Amino acid sequence: MKRFILYTLIAFTLLSCGGSEGRFRLKGEFEHLRQGEFYIYSNDGGTAGFDTIKIEDGQFDYETDLRDHAIYYLLYPNLSEQVIFGASGDVITIKGDARNLKSVEVKGSQPNEELTAFRLENKDKGLSGTREAAAAFIAQSPSSPVSVFLFKEYFLSYDDVSQGDVKKHYRALCKAQPDNLQLLSWQSDVENRGRLLKKGSSLPEFSFTLEDGRKVQASDYRGKPLLVHFWASWEGRSRAETFRVRRMLKGNQGKIEAVSISLDVNDAARKGIERMDSVSWTSYCDFQSWNSPLVKQFGIRSIPFYLLAGADGKVLAAGASYEKDIEPEIKKLFEPR
């Protein structure tokens, strides 16, 4: 009888610690964070939309259906982002200090532990140094799902990386992971990156409906130059960019139009930034983040991102830097002739 009770206790312990097939569980513990909310989403089927995770006494426990694999994106209260690899049956744990989110540790599976080690080793290197480390990781471990993530994060998402480097890493990944559907879906993007928004190409024929019911479309802006600006309050670099648009419009009043497209999931956070920067031009958000049809239509892979079109609807400039990519072209438009 005692042996039976012992076996029962062991089995119960294993079941309580392990995950259930067809489910994914994410647990977390944070110092210096008593209560709050996280947002979690996935671009490859891990969630149907955006879920909210409640933090109580510095802890949370989130569980959802997952039949295969998915990559989750966790948005912290300070609006920075954490990547989590998920698989059916996984129980992943996050532990860290809310005052130092760069040093958060994610454990419970090899991909998450590999990415944690990569982050911690390269957290102070800057973009160039981290990209170099990512290239080395991809070369050494092309079969790892972490390599696929690093490829997208540091190579495919940037237009300043040479096409040769992008293709080299992409071929290595495809050779090591020939059945990876995500990699296969990027083939067209790898081959045609930069062409959609290439100088001289036509502005995408976008359209959307604002909260007040007003429909906005690309043809509304024919006859004047147009600056299209992609951003989000949760992305540190881009949330500081709306003031540049305001300053540009003020300096060229009546000569140029602007449209800001937000990848936010939290309306209050978005509107807080817009109030602070006195956004009075057309601004739109469909709360689908990277799944937004507009993001896909424009081929946006990173934010901030700017697109400048002339009065004829042809692209004059596009890029992530306002000062480098956009401002010189705007000056050309309005300089005395």
mmCIF file of C-alpha atoms in Angstrom:
data_model
loop_
_atom_site.group_PDB
_atom_site.id
_atom_site.type_symbol
_atom_site.label_atom_id
_atom_site.label_comp_id
_atom_site.label_asym_id
_atom_site.label_seq_id
_atom_site.Cartn_x
_atom_site.Cartn_y
_atom_site.Cartn_z
ATOM 1 C CA MET A 1 0.000 0.000 0.000
ATOM 2 C CA LYS A 2 2.826 2.390 0.883
ATOM 3 C CA ARG A 3 4.528 1.589 -2.428
ATOM 4 C CA PHE A 4 1.305 2.331 -4.318
ATOM 5 C CA ILE A 5 0.959 5.707 -2.568
ATOM 6 C CA LEU A 6 4.605 6.518 -3.359
ATOM 7 C CA TYR A 7 4.153 5.730 -7.065
ATOM 8 C CA THR A 8 0.960 7.789 -7.133
ATOM 9 C CA LEU A 9 2.749 10.781 -5.598
ATOM 10 C CA ILE A 10 5.611 10.471 -8.119
ATOM 11 C CA ALA A 11 3.190 10.284 -11.028
ATOM 12 C CA PHE A 12 1.256 13.292 -9.747
ATOM 13 C CA THR A 13 4.473 15.285 -9.352
ATOM 14 C CA LEU A 14 5.590 14.474 -12.892
ATOM 15 C CA LEU A 15 2.221 15.431 -14.325
ATOM 16 C CA SER A 16 2.125 18.713 -12.411
ATOM 17 C CA CYS A 17 5.634 19.676 -13.518
ATOM 18 C CA GLY A 18 5.390 18.523 -17.116
ATOM 19 C CA GLY A 19 3.267 19.853 -19.931
ATOM 20 C CA SER A 20 0.221 18.367 -21.596
ATOM 21 C CA GLU A 21 0.344 17.230 -25.208
ATOM 22 C CA GLY A 22 -1.449 19.753 -27.382
ATOM 23 C CA ARG A 23 -0.869 22.538 -24.858
ATOM 24 C CA PHE A 24 1.857 25.113 -24.292
ATOM 25 C CA ARG A 25 2.562 26.571 -20.874
ATOM 26 C CA LEU A 26 4.582 29.655 -19.993
ATOM 27 C CA LYS A 27 5.412 30.522 -16.383
ATOM 28 C CA GLY A 28 7.269 33.555 -15.120
ATOM 29 C CA GLU A 29 8.728 35.116 -12.017
ATOM 30 C CA PHE A 30 10.029 38.686 -11.835
ATOM 31 C CA GLU A 31 11.680 40.713 -9.147
ATOM 32 C CA HIS A 32 10.600 44.361 -8.736
ATOM 33 C CA LEU A 33 7.288 43.789 -10.514
ATOM 34 C CA ARG A 34 4.315 43.089 -8.271
ATOM 35 C CA GLN A 35 1.379 43.528 -10.613
ATOM 36 C CA GLY A 36 0.847 44.316 -14.259
ATOM 37 C CA GLU A 37 0.031 42.901 -17.659
ATOM 38 C CA PHE A 38 1.966 41.322 -20.505
ATOM 39 C CA TYR A 39 0.697 40.912 -24.037
ATOM 40 C CA ILE A 40 1.517 37.770 -25.984
ATOM 41 C CA TYR A 41 1.036 37.093 -29.686
ATOM 42 C CA SER A 42 2.292 34.811 -32.436
ATOM 43 C CA ASN A 43 2.614 35.270 -36.194
ATOM 44 C CA ASP A 44 2.586 31.548 -36.977
ATOM 45 C CA GLY A 45 -0.497 30.127 -35.286
ATOM 46 C CA GLY A 46 0.493 30.088 -31.621
ATOM 47 C CA THR A 47 -2.395 32.427 -30.745
ATOM 48 C CA ALA A 48 -5.502 33.524 -32.605
ATOM 49 C CA GLY A 49 -4.776 37.159 -31.768
ATOM 50 C CA PHE A 50 -3.324 38.986 -28.799
ATOM 51 C CA ASP A 51 -3.717 37.509 -25.327
ATOM 52 C CA THR A 52 -3.277 39.343 -22.038
ATOM 53 C CA ILE A 53 -1.239 37.766 -19.237
ATOM 54 C CA LYS A 54 -1.932 39.008 -15.711
ATOM 55 C CA ILE A 55 1.000 39.392 -13.312
ATOM 56 C CA GLU A 56 0.161 38.893 -9.635
ATOM 57 C CA ASP A 57 2.783 39.131 -6.881
ATOM 58 C CA GLY A 58 5.514 39.107 -9.505
ATOM 59 C CA GLN A 59 4.376 35.843 -11.094
ATOM 60 C CA PHE A 60 2.263 34.631 -14.004
ATOM 61 C CA ASP A 61 1.147 31.319 -15.461
ATOM 62 C CA TYR A 62 -0.165 31.218 -19.036
ATOM 63 C CA GLU A 63 -1.415 28.197 -20.987
ATOM 64 C CA THR A 64 -2.806 27.831 -24.491
ATOM 65 C CA ASP A 65 -3.519 25.217 -27.169
ATOM 66 C CA LEU A 66 -0.565 24.339 -29.392
ATOM 67 C CA ARG A 67 -0.506 21.283 -31.650
ATOM 68 C CA ASP A 68 2.912 21.757 -33.201
ATOM 69 C CA HIS A 69 5.475 24.587 -32.934
ATOM 70 C CA ALA A 70 5.174 28.366 -32.766
ATOM 71 C CA ILE A 71 7.180 31.460 -31.933
ATOM 72 C CA TYR A 72 5.610 33.736 -29.339
ATOM 73 C CA TYR A 73 6.342 37.398 -28.726
ATOM 74 C CA LEU A 74 5.916 38.641 -25.175
ATOM 75 C CA LEU A 75 5.482 42.392 -24.707
ATOM 76 C CA TYR A 76 6.647 43.518 -21.273
ATOM 77 C CA PRO A 77 5.013 46.385 -19.317
ATOM 78 C CA ASN A 78 7.810 48.701 -20.510
ATOM 79 C CA LEU A 79 6.802 47.665 -24.069
ATOM 80 C CA SER A 80 10.054 45.851 -24.881
ATOM 81 C CA GLU A 81 9.726 42.441 -26.507
ATOM 82 C CA GLN A 82 10.825 38.898 -25.588
ATOM 83 C CA VAL A 83 10.890 35.995 -28.038
ATOM 84 C CA ILE A 84 9.737 32.571 -26.816
ATOM 85 C CA PHE A 85 9.991 29.306 -28.773
ATOM 86 C CA GLY A 86 7.015 27.035 -28.138
ATOM 87 C CA ALA A 87 6.252 23.394 -28.870
ATOM 88 C CA SER A 88 3.361 21.120 -27.957
ATOM 89 C CA GLY A 89 3.827 19.874 -24.402
ATOM 90 C CA ASP A 90 6.455 22.466 -23.467
ATOM 91 C CA VAL A 91 6.549 24.160 -20.079
ATOM 92 C CA ILE A 92 8.775 27.224 -20.440
ATOM 93 C CA THR A 93 9.907 29.328 -17.500
ATOM 94 C CA ILE A 94 11.002 32.957 -17.478
ATOM 95 C CA LYS A 95 12.925 34.451 -14.601
ATOM 96 C CA GLY A 96 14.448 37.879 -14.234
ATOM 97 C CA ASP A 97 14.497 41.342 -12.785
ATOM 98 C CA ALA A 98 12.010 43.865 -14.171
ATOM 99 C CA ARG A 99 14.698 46.556 -13.853
ATOM 100 C CA ASN A 100 17.052 44.643 -16.174
ATOM 101 C CA LEU A 101 14.972 42.889 -18.821
ATOM 102 C CA LYS A 102 17.980 42.359 -21.096
ATOM 103 C CA SER A 103 19.205 39.727 -18.635
ATOM 104 C CA VAL A 104 15.967 37.718 -18.394
ATOM 105 C CA GLU A 105 16.530 33.946 -18.635
ATOM 106 C CA VAL A 106 14.161 31.666 -20.550
ATOM 107 C CA LYS A 107 14.433 27.939 -19.833
ATOM 108 C CA GLY A 108 12.604 24.691 -20.516
ATOM 109 C CA SER A 109 13.721 23.805 -24.044
ATOM 110 C CA GLN A 110 16.942 23.832 -26.041
ATOM 111 C CA PRO A 111 15.951 26.629 -28.469
ATOM 112 C CA ASN A 112 14.963 28.979 -25.624
ATOM 113 C CA GLU A 113 18.141 28.257 -23.707
ATOM 114 C CA GLU A 114 20.256 28.731 -26.851
ATOM 115 C CA LEU A 115 18.615 32.092 -27.552
ATOM 116 C CA THR A 116 18.994 33.159 -23.911
ATOM 117 C CA ALA A 117 22.719 32.366 -24.065
ATOM 118 C CA PHE A 118 23.016 34.313 -27.333
ATOM 119 C CA ARG A 119 21.204 37.346 -25.894
ATOM 120 C CA LEU A 120 23.262 37.432 -22.725
ATOM 121 C CA GLU A 121 26.548 37.072 -24.593
ATOM 122 C CA ASN A 122 25.735 39.844 -27.076
ATOM 123 C CA LYS A 123 23.487 42.264 -25.150
ATOM 124 C CA ASP A 124 26.062 45.081 -25.159
ATOM 125 C CA LYS A 125 27.503 44.674 -28.672
ATOM 126 C CA GLY A 126 25.176 46.900 -30.667
ATOM 127 C CA LEU A 127 23.561 46.004 -33.975
ATOM 128 C CA SER A 128 26.737 45.446 -35.990
ATOM 129 C CA GLY A 129 28.390 43.232 -33.372
ATOM 130 C CA THR A 130 25.210 41.263 -32.723
ATOM 131 C CA ARG A 131 24.677 40.707 -36.437
ATOM 132 C CA GLU A 132 28.219 39.371 -36.725
ATOM 133 C CA ALA A 133 27.544 36.996 -33.819
ATOM 134 C CA ALA A 134 24.263 35.940 -35.469
ATOM 135 C CA ALA A 135 26.114 35.098 -38.690
ATOM 136 C CA ALA A 136 28.533 32.917 -36.713
ATOM 137 C CA PHE A 137 25.657 31.175 -34.918
ATOM 138 C CA ILE A 138 23.847 30.461 -38.200
ATOM 139 C CA ALA A 139 27.027 29.052 -39.758
ATOM 140 C CA GLN A 140 27.646 26.816 -36.750
ATOM 141 C CA SER A 141 24.035 25.701 -36.097
ATOM 142 C CA PRO A 142 21.993 25.988 -39.324
ATOM 143 C CA SER A 143 19.506 23.324 -38.188
ATOM 144 C CA SER A 144 18.526 25.238 -35.037
ATOM 145 C CA PRO A 145 15.223 27.155 -34.966
ATOM 146 C CA VAL A 146 17.217 29.921 -33.280
ATOM 147 C CA SER A 147 19.195 30.352 -36.501
ATOM 148 C CA VAL A 148 15.968 30.916 -38.440
ATOM 149 C CA PHE A 149 14.904 33.572 -35.943
ATOM 150 C CA LEU A 150 18.325 35.283 -36.000
ATOM 151 C CA PHE A 151 18.297 35.300 -39.802
ATOM 152 C CA LYS A 152 14.960 37.108 -39.881
ATOM 153 C CA GLU A 153 15.846 39.429 -36.996
ATOM 154 C CA TYR A 154 19.291 40.584 -38.181
ATOM 155 C CA PHE A 155 19.410 39.958 -41.943
ATOM 156 C CA LEU A 156 16.022 39.666 -43.649
ATOM 157 C CA SER A 157 14.525 42.560 -41.664
ATOM 158 C CA TYR A 158 17.147 45.097 -42.726
ATOM 159 C CA ASP A 159 17.721 46.687 -46.099
ATOM 160 C CA ASP A 160 21.321 47.669 -45.305
ATOM 161 C CA VAL A 161 22.506 44.023 -45.411
ATOM 162 C CA SER A 162 23.991 42.946 -48.727
ATOM 163 C CA GLN A 163 21.844 40.697 -50.898
ATOM 164 C CA GLY A 164 24.785 38.300 -51.094
ATOM 165 C CA ASP A 165 24.902 37.841 -47.311
ATOM 166 C CA VAL A 166 21.138 37.370 -47.094
ATOM 167 C CA LYS A 167 21.156 34.710 -49.823
ATOM 168 C CA LYS A 168 24.186 32.939 -48.350
ATOM 169 C CA HIS A 169 22.573 32.508 -44.934
ATOM 170 C CA TYR A 170 19.203 31.663 -46.456
ATOM 171 C CA ARG A 171 20.658 28.863 -48.599
ATOM 172 C CA ALA A 172 22.500 27.423 -45.596
ATOM 173 C CA LEU A 173 19.301 27.360 -43.575
ATOM 174 C CA CYS A 174 17.248 25.818 -46.385
ATOM 175 C CA LYS A 175 19.860 23.113 -46.885
ATOM 176 C CA ALA A 176 19.802 22.228 -43.181
ATOM 177 C CA GLN A 177 16.010 22.579 -42.841
ATOM 178 C CA PRO A 178 14.497 21.667 -46.251
ATOM 179 C CA ASP A 179 11.012 21.074 -44.811
ATOM 180 C CA ASN A 180 10.791 24.316 -42.835
ATOM 181 C CA LEU A 181 7.639 25.987 -44.186
ATOM 182 C CA GLN A 182 8.533 29.346 -42.680
ATOM 183 C CA LEU A 183 11.820 29.399 -44.587
ATOM 184 C CA LEU A 184 10.060 28.401 -47.804
ATOM 185 C CA SER A 185 7.550 31.229 -47.328
ATOM 186 C CA TRP A 186 10.434 33.730 -47.291
ATOM 187 C CA GLN A 187 11.826 32.705 -50.689
ATOM 188 C CA SER A 188 10.094 35.477 -52.614
ATOM 189 C CA ASP A 189 11.086 38.037 -49.979
ATOM 190 C CA VAL A 190 14.718 36.933 -50.156
ATOM 191 C CA GLU A 191 14.775 37.133 -53.936
ATOM 192 C CA ASN A 192 12.877 40.418 -54.232
ATOM 193 C CA ARG A 193 13.809 42.275 -51.037
ATOM 194 C CA GLY A 194 13.924 46.017 -51.577
ATOM 195 C CA ARG A 195 12.248 45.944 -54.991
ATOM 196 C CA LEU A 196 8.702 46.682 -53.812
ATOM 197 C CA LEU A 197 9.690 50.052 -52.382
ATOM 198 C CA LYS A 198 12.485 50.732 -54.818
ATOM 199 C CA LYS A 199 12.907 54.307 -56.007
ATOM 200 C CA GLY A 200 10.654 54.919 -59.007
ATOM 201 C CA SER A 201 8.187 52.136 -58.177
ATOM 202 C CA SER A 202 4.520 52.963 -57.593
ATOM 203 C CA LEU A 203 3.204 53.574 -54.105
ATOM 204 C CA PRO A 204 1.131 50.546 -52.977
ATOM 205 C CA GLU A 205 -2.600 51.167 -53.468
ATOM 206 C CA PHE A 206 -3.419 51.099 -49.773
ATOM 207 C CA SER A 207 -6.773 51.812 -48.143
ATOM 208 C CA PHE A 208 -8.166 51.697 -44.606
ATOM 209 C CA THR A 209 -11.064 53.044 -42.569
ATOM 210 C CA LEU A 210 -10.507 55.314 -39.571
ATOM 211 C CA GLU A 211 -12.378 55.140 -36.251
ATOM 212 C CA ASP A 212 -14.733 57.932 -37.356
ATOM 213 C CA GLY A 213 -15.721 55.932 -40.456
ATOM 214 C CA ARG A 214 -13.682 57.993 -42.912
ATOM 215 C CA LYS A 215 -12.069 55.901 -45.644
ATOM 216 C CA VAL A 216 -8.479 56.717 -46.556
ATOM 217 C CA GLN A 217 -6.793 55.524 -49.729
ATOM 218 C CA ALA A 218 -3.625 56.175 -51.684
ATOM 219 C CA SER A 219 -5.452 58.085 -54.433
ATOM 220 C CA ASP A 220 -6.490 60.724 -51.861
ATOM 221 C CA TYR A 221 -2.906 61.966 -51.824
ATOM 222 C CA ARG A 222 -2.223 62.295 -55.532
ATOM 223 C CA GLY A 223 -1.026 65.803 -56.339
ATOM 224 C CA LYS A 224 1.106 66.216 -53.220
ATOM 225 C CA PRO A 225 4.153 64.401 -51.853
ATOM 226 C CA LEU A 226 3.268 61.872 -49.138
ATOM 227 C CA LEU A 227 5.298 60.513 -46.219
ATOM 228 C CA VAL A 228 4.127 57.122 -44.881
ATOM 229 C CA HIS A 229 5.499 56.284 -41.453
ATOM 230 C CA PHE A 230 5.358 52.844 -39.752
ATOM 231 C CA TRP A 231 5.926 52.738 -35.988
ATOM 232 C CA ALA A 232 4.750 51.272 -32.636
ATOM 233 C CA SER A 233 4.787 52.469 -29.042
ATOM 234 C CA TRP A 234 6.371 49.169 -27.940
ATOM 235 C CA GLU A 235 9.423 49.625 -30.186
ATOM 236 C CA GLY A 236 11.878 51.981 -28.478
ATOM 237 C CA ARG A 237 13.453 53.390 -31.639
ATOM 238 C CA SER A 238 10.216 54.006 -33.472
ATOM 239 C CA ARG A 239 8.130 55.511 -30.670
ATOM 240 C CA ALA A 240 10.482 58.499 -30.680
ATOM 241 C CA GLU A 241 9.962 59.129 -34.388
ATOM 242 C CA THR A 242 6.507 60.706 -34.531
ATOM 243 C CA PHE A 243 7.925 64.069 -33.471
ATOM 244 C CA ARG A 244 10.090 64.047 -36.647
ATOM 245 C CA VAL A 245 6.959 63.767 -38.766
ATOM 246 C CA ARG A 246 5.340 66.649 -36.849
ATOM 247 C CA ARG A 247 8.427 68.825 -37.270
ATOM 248 C CA MET A 248 8.602 68.037 -40.990
ATOM 249 C CA LEU A 249 4.937 68.905 -41.550
ATOM 250 C CA LYS A 250 5.277 72.137 -39.586
ATOM 251 C CA GLY A 251 8.336 73.170 -41.601
ATOM 252 C CA ASN A 252 6.616 72.433 -44.927
ATOM 253 C CA GLN A 253 3.056 73.404 -44.060
ATOM 254 C CA GLY A 254 0.588 72.694 -46.842
ATOM 255 C CA LYS A 255 3.246 71.294 -49.191
ATOM 256 C CA ILE A 256 3.298 67.644 -48.103
ATOM 257 C CA GLU A 257 0.969 65.127 -46.421
ATOM 258 C CA ALA A 258 1.711 62.326 -43.945
ATOM 259 C CA VAL A 259 0.148 59.041 -42.838
ATOM 260 C CA SER A 260 1.315 57.181 -39.737
ATOM 261 C CA ILE A 261 0.552 53.466 -39.437
ATOM 262 C CA SER A 262 0.971 51.958 -35.985
ATOM 263 C CA LEU A 263 1.752 48.298 -35.253
ATOM 264 C CA ASP A 264 0.433 48.677 -31.719
ATOM 265 C CA VAL A 265 -1.750 46.254 -29.784
ATOM 266 C CA ASN A 266 -2.544 48.629 -26.936
ATOM 267 C CA ASP A 267 -4.647 51.615 -27.953
ATOM 268 C CA ALA A 268 -3.924 53.561 -24.767
ATOM 269 C CA ALA A 269 -0.148 53.269 -25.264
ATOM 270 C CA ARG A 270 -0.429 54.383 -28.893
ATOM 271 C CA LYS A 271 -2.653 57.356 -28.099
ATOM 272 C CA GLY A 272 -0.380 58.358 -25.223
ATOM 273 C CA ILE A 273 2.550 58.777 -27.623
ATOM 274 C CA GLU A 274 0.339 60.569 -30.151
ATOM 275 C CA ARG A 275 -0.899 63.039 -27.528
ATOM 276 C CA MET A 276 2.642 63.694 -26.347
ATOM 277 C CA ASP A 277 3.849 64.384 -29.895
ATOM 278 C CA SER A 278 0.691 66.281 -30.942
ATOM 279 C CA VAL A 279 -0.180 63.942 -33.818
ATOM 280 C CA SER A 280 -2.784 65.778 -35.898
ATOM 281 C CA TRP A 281 -2.229 64.109 -39.262
ATOM 282 C CA THR A 282 -3.847 60.845 -40.417
ATOM 283 C CA SER A 283 -2.944 58.013 -38.062
ATOM 284 C CA TYR A 284 -4.193 54.418 -38.256
ATOM 285 C CA CYS A 285 -3.884 51.189 -36.283
ATOM 286 C CA ASP A 286 -5.707 47.878 -36.838
ATOM 287 C CA PHE A 287 -4.118 46.245 -33.741
ATOM 288 C CA GLN A 288 -2.797 43.299 -35.766
ATOM 289 C CA SER A 289 0.870 44.289 -35.428
ATOM 290 C CA TRP A 290 2.992 42.271 -37.910
ATOM 291 C CA ASN A 291 -0.139 40.471 -39.139
ATOM 292 C CA SER A 292 -1.601 43.734 -40.426
ATOM 293 C CA PRO A 293 -2.553 43.584 -44.141
ATOM 294 C CA LEU A 294 -0.957 47.034 -44.568
ATOM 295 C CA VAL A 295 2.367 45.802 -43.156
ATOM 296 C CA LYS A 296 2.316 42.892 -45.587
ATOM 297 C CA GLN A 297 1.185 45.054 -48.505
ATOM 298 C CA PHE A 298 4.116 47.424 -48.030
ATOM 299 C CA GLY A 299 6.551 44.583 -47.286
ATOM 300 C CA ILE A 300 7.615 46.131 -43.958
ATOM 301 C CA ARG A 301 10.066 43.928 -42.033
ATOM 302 C CA SER A 302 11.228 46.291 -39.296
ATOM 303 C CA ILE A 303 10.231 49.556 -37.633
ATOM 304 C CA PRO A 304 10.634 52.477 -37.699
ATOM 305 C CA PHE A 305 10.207 52.656 -41.452
ATOM 306 C CA TYR A 306 9.542 55.603 -43.757
ATOM 307 C CA LEU A 307 8.321 55.809 -47.330
ATOM 308 C CA LEU A 308 8.326 59.059 -49.301
ATOM 309 C CA ALA A 309 6.260 59.289 -52.485
ATOM 310 C CA GLY A 310 6.104 62.167 -54.933
ATOM 311 C CA ALA A 311 2.996 63.977 -56.143
ATOM 312 C CA ASP A 312 2.705 61.391 -58.940
ATOM 313 C CA GLY A 313 2.594 58.459 -56.485
ATOM 314 C CA LYS A 314 6.098 57.242 -57.348
ATOM 315 C CA VAL A 315 8.488 56.260 -54.550
ATOM 316 C CA LEU A 316 11.243 58.837 -53.996
ATOM 317 C CA ALA A 317 12.890 57.245 -50.956
ATOM 318 C CA ALA A 318 12.360 54.511 -48.343
ATOM 319 C CA GLY A 319 14.244 53.372 -45.283
ATOM 320 C CA ALA A 320 14.533 53.096 -41.520
ATOM 321 C CA SER A 321 16.380 56.384 -40.947
ATOM 322 C CA TYR A 322 14.553 59.685 -41.379
ATOM 323 C CA GLU A 323 17.776 61.736 -41.408
ATOM 324 C CA LYS A 324 19.647 59.473 -43.806
ATOM 325 C CA ASP A 325 16.958 58.115 -46.118
ATOM 326 C CA ILE A 326 14.143 60.669 -46.143
ATOM 327 C CA GLU A 327 15.201 64.163 -45.081
ATOM 328 C CA PRO A 328 17.637 64.746 -47.996
ATOM 329 C CA GLU A 329 14.887 63.899 -50.508
ATOM 330 C CA ILE A 330 12.385 66.213 -48.799
ATOM 331 C CA LYS A 331 14.914 69.037 -48.952
ATOM 332 C CA LYS A 332 15.334 68.417 -52.687
ATOM 333 C CA LEU A 333 11.563 68.624 -53.164
ATOM 334 C CA PHE A 334 11.243 72.051 -51.599
ATOM 335 C CA GLU A 335 14.576 73.731 -52.191
ATOM 336 C CA PRO A 336 14.425 76.890 -54.353
ATOM 337 C CA ARG A 337 14.959 76.221 -58.028
#
